[in-house]
Amino acid sequence: MHPKPDSVLPSAQQVDDCCRDVIRTGFGRIAIPLAALEQFERISGEFAALDGDVKQSYSFAEDTDGFLPFASEYARSPDRPDQCERFCYWHAHRARRAGHPFHTSAFVRAMAEYELAIHGVAQAVLDAICAAFGAAALGSVRAHSYLQFCAYANADGAPRTFAQDPHEDGHLLSLVKPGGDGLALVHGARELSPVRLLDTEVAVLAGSLLSTLSDQAIAAAYHAVLLTPRARERRSLMYFVNPDTRRPALSFHRREPLDLQGLMQARHRGFGNRALSLG
Ligand SMILES: [Fe+2]
């Protein structure tokens, strides 16, 4: 599978604007390439046609990869799992999955195309954030970053306010392409503000890994997914941006060495996922 390269990236001004907002508030927005928008529509359409057998056969929970069952992750508490099923795509694992017949499906190809387009956007924003602090660039994020597609529902029909409870993602950044209403920023204990985006934009949320890296200068963006009446139709696609944790990292101000892999693993497992084997 060889996705076509897509060199259409946001302008320097768009990157700077997003970088400034993330540094100031933990939240920004940025336009994504047309190729990524097209693939998001394709992913949502292809997902609707998939059957349970395919999902079971292309499931690699030990790597948080492939199809992961409904309610297999939680934002805060295991007794209130997220009301969605998931599909995760790792650029790093593509060679290991190459022998599986589903790996060449239109669905996986669309995920690969989206990843190809979005990782460059994420890299540009992250590099700009490092530069704004006078810190060395972290290098390519592609090795330990991944996509997560979520298909929401309210399977048991239980009354809940949130399809996903308030939380922060625990990565450096999350680039979120929502396919419907429901994403809200959480301020303090109770205040919620719905995230409004242009159709061509993704939300850019800072995570606690970036807070640690910046010596707490950048606040993690707490957010939730409201369980709206249209939750059954909601689809979203996140690019979770992590550093290549094989490389040593120093915090921006204090220049302290950081165990980014340990922090990443702890947050990942805190959502109910298995520890990642990060080669
Ligand atoms: Fe999240």
XYZ file of C-alpha atoms and ligand atoms in Angstrom:
280
model
C 0.000 0.000 0.000
C 1.614 3.237 -1.110
C -0.535 6.305 -0.406
C 0.170 9.265 -2.636
C 2.108 12.074 -0.971
C 0.124 15.208 -0.227
C 2.215 18.308 0.127
C -0.723 20.688 0.725
C -0.063 21.846 4.258
C -1.474 24.795 6.202
C 0.176 28.148 5.582
C 2.825 29.477 7.960
C 0.260 32.005 9.200
C -2.287 29.287 9.965
C 0.346 27.289 11.839
C 1.441 30.361 13.809
C -2.154 31.238 14.734
C -2.867 27.715 15.923
C 0.432 27.542 17.823
C -0.322 30.839 19.597
C -3.815 29.675 20.632
C -2.580 26.311 21.911
C 0.150 27.980 23.970
C -2.285 30.520 25.409
C -5.327 28.334 26.045
C -4.492 24.690 25.279
C -6.926 24.800 22.357
C -6.585 25.853 18.734
C -8.002 25.047 15.319
C -6.376 24.539 11.964
C -7.414 23.734 8.410
C -6.451 20.310 7.096
C -5.661 19.258 3.519
C -8.528 18.508 1.174
C -7.186 14.952 0.812
C -7.727 14.384 4.525
C -11.282 15.735 4.425
C -12.120 13.402 1.559
C -10.644 10.432 3.402
C -12.631 11.219 6.554
C -15.854 10.954 4.534
C -14.624 7.729 2.963
C -13.675 6.223 6.338
C -17.114 6.988 7.790
C -18.861 5.517 4.758
C -16.763 2.369 4.593
C -17.137 1.766 8.340
C -20.914 1.570 8.032
C -20.612 -1.401 5.652
C -18.235 -3.516 7.786
C -19.457 -6.666 9.523
C -18.577 -8.139 12.897
C -16.393 -10.937 11.524
C -14.055 -8.473 9.856
C -13.856 -6.402 13.018
C -12.990 -9.461 15.117
C -10.307 -10.664 12.743
C -8.565 -7.287 12.436
C -8.344 -6.540 16.149
C -5.027 -6.180 18.002
C -5.917 -5.029 21.501
C -2.389 -5.834 22.719
C -1.197 -2.932 20.539
C -4.307 -0.697 20.814
C -4.570 -1.294 17.079
C -7.308 -2.257 14.632
C -10.930 -2.662 15.726
C -11.572 -2.389 19.446
C -15.002 -3.269 20.833
C -17.708 -0.912 22.026
C -17.092 0.526 25.506
C -13.540 -0.875 25.736
C -12.082 2.399 27.008
C -13.101 4.887 29.666
C -12.275 8.525 30.279
C -12.602 8.466 34.066
C -14.102 5.318 35.515
C -14.432 1.726 34.266
C -18.111 1.734 35.235
C -18.788 4.586 32.781
C -17.092 3.422 29.587
C -16.974 5.560 26.465
C -20.062 4.971 24.354
C -18.196 4.167 21.182
C -16.374 1.456 19.292
C -12.950 2.278 17.943
C -10.550 1.635 15.130
C -6.904 2.572 15.674
C -4.342 2.937 12.898
C -0.605 3.104 13.562
C 1.776 4.061 10.781
C 4.412 2.192 12.819
C 2.512 -1.116 12.581
C 1.657 -1.094 8.897
C 4.337 -3.626 7.939
C 3.187 -6.062 10.647
C -0.398 -5.942 9.328
C 0.538 -6.244 5.666
C -0.229 -9.972 5.516
C -3.829 -9.556 6.663
C -6.360 -9.427 3.794
C -8.212 -6.506 5.394
C -5.035 -4.407 5.372
C -5.595 -3.596 1.690
C -9.306 -2.774 2.161
C -10.665 0.612 1.140
C -11.220 1.382 4.827
C -7.583 0.830 5.900
C -6.300 2.539 2.745
C -8.379 5.603 3.627
C -6.963 5.600 7.166
C -3.439 5.445 5.721
C -4.184 8.342 3.365
C -5.614 10.417 6.223
C -2.568 9.683 8.400
C -0.278 10.714 5.581
C -2.010 14.085 5.328
C -2.582 14.824 9.022
C 0.826 13.931 10.404
C 2.413 16.789 8.496
C -0.075 19.243 9.977
C 0.630 17.962 13.488
C 4.378 18.100 12.922
C 4.180 21.709 11.732
C 2.182 22.816 14.789
C 4.412 20.945 17.231
C 7.609 22.267 15.647
C 6.198 25.808 15.909
C 5.399 25.289 19.603
C 8.951 24.066 20.300
C 10.369 27.023 18.384
C 8.190 29.459 20.338
C 9.841 28.219 23.540
C 13.321 28.300 22.018
C 13.493 24.519 22.379
C 14.983 22.050 19.927
C 12.450 20.313 17.665
C 11.393 16.872 18.919
C 11.883 15.172 15.575
C 9.316 13.160 13.657
C 6.185 12.293 15.633
C 5.132 9.562 13.239
C 6.635 6.543 15.034
C 4.533 6.760 18.206
C 1.471 8.707 17.048
C -1.724 7.059 15.852
C -5.222 7.598 14.529
C -8.345 6.640 16.413
C -11.740 6.525 14.703
C -14.715 6.515 17.081
C -18.258 5.446 16.208
C -20.593 6.524 18.993
C -23.868 5.021 20.131
C -25.784 4.729 23.365
C -26.073 0.965 23.338
C -27.757 0.392 26.684
C -29.935 3.492 26.413
C -29.019 4.467 29.978
C -29.467 8.177 30.706
C -26.048 9.822 30.658
C -24.859 13.362 30.123
C -21.659 12.323 28.409
C -20.810 9.760 25.770
C -17.247 10.359 26.985
C -16.644 11.848 30.417
C -14.456 14.944 30.950
C -10.766 14.144 30.524
C -7.562 15.211 28.823
C -5.930 12.871 26.347
C -2.449 12.493 27.831
C -0.606 13.053 24.553
C 1.310 16.064 23.238
C -1.551 17.102 20.972
C -4.812 15.643 19.710
C -6.059 16.732 16.291
C -9.792 16.025 16.362
C -12.019 15.868 13.279
C -15.593 15.578 14.575
C -18.310 14.276 12.301
C -21.095 15.842 14.341
C -21.930 17.917 17.387
C -20.971 16.822 20.867
C -17.323 17.804 21.509
C -17.108 20.361 24.317
C -14.282 21.989 26.218
C -14.543 21.664 29.991
C -13.654 24.672 32.144
C -13.433 24.165 35.882
C -15.899 21.813 37.542
C -19.028 22.464 35.520
C -18.685 24.903 32.638
C -18.843 23.451 29.133
C -18.316 25.249 25.839
C -19.190 23.456 22.600
C -16.328 23.273 20.093
C -17.302 25.039 16.877
C -15.233 24.362 13.768
C -15.393 25.000 10.073
C -15.922 21.841 8.037
C -12.346 22.190 6.827
C -10.805 22.413 10.299
C -9.700 20.121 13.092
C -9.594 20.993 16.779
C -6.083 20.994 18.243
C -6.065 20.055 21.922
C -2.999 20.164 24.167
C -2.469 17.099 26.358
C -0.656 16.592 29.649
C 2.474 15.364 27.885
C 2.809 18.846 26.393
C 2.117 20.400 29.804
C 5.006 18.385 31.254
C 7.266 19.182 28.321
C 6.539 22.896 28.716
C 7.076 22.857 32.509
C 3.307 23.448 32.869
C 3.343 26.578 30.715
C 0.740 25.000 28.403
C -2.463 23.795 30.026
C -3.982 20.502 28.909
C -7.388 20.963 27.256
C -10.033 19.101 29.241
C -12.915 18.049 27.072
C -15.895 15.718 26.884
C -18.351 14.321 24.351
C -21.955 15.153 25.106
C -24.492 12.415 24.554
C -26.703 14.271 22.140
C -29.927 12.882 20.637
C -27.961 12.352 17.423
C -25.168 10.424 19.172
C -25.887 7.341 17.073
C -24.723 9.209 13.997
C -21.627 10.726 15.539
C -18.259 9.761 14.111
C -14.930 11.328 14.941
C -11.321 10.829 13.980
C -8.448 11.780 16.245
C -4.746 11.956 15.531
C -3.004 11.401 18.858
C 0.405 13.037 18.653
C 3.203 11.509 20.688
C 6.942 12.114 20.568
C 9.287 9.399 19.436
C 9.959 8.274 23.001
C 13.184 6.520 21.995
C 14.741 9.973 21.779
C 15.799 11.783 24.975
C 13.786 14.908 25.767
C 14.368 17.926 27.987
C 11.652 20.178 29.360
C 11.376 23.590 27.718
C 12.336 25.881 30.605
C 14.080 23.868 33.290
C 15.859 21.641 30.789
C 15.109 18.605 32.950
C 15.293 15.140 31.382
C 11.819 13.651 30.999
C 10.527 10.088 30.932
C 8.008 10.777 28.182
C 7.459 7.087 27.479
C 6.624 6.393 31.128
C 4.171 9.296 31.210
C 2.595 8.262 27.914
C 2.179 4.658 29.037
C 0.658 5.632 32.374
C -1.977 7.809 30.728
C -2.675 5.217 28.036
C -3.255 2.471 30.617
C -5.278 4.873 32.740
C -7.992 4.764 30.047
C -8.186 0.950 30.325
C -5.807 0.178 27.453
C -2.946 -2.312 27.588
C 0.625 -1.059 27.837
C 2.082 -0.257 24.443
C 5.164 -2.004 23.103
C 6.953 0.994 21.649
C 9.805 -0.216 19.514
Fe -10.319 12.940 24.344
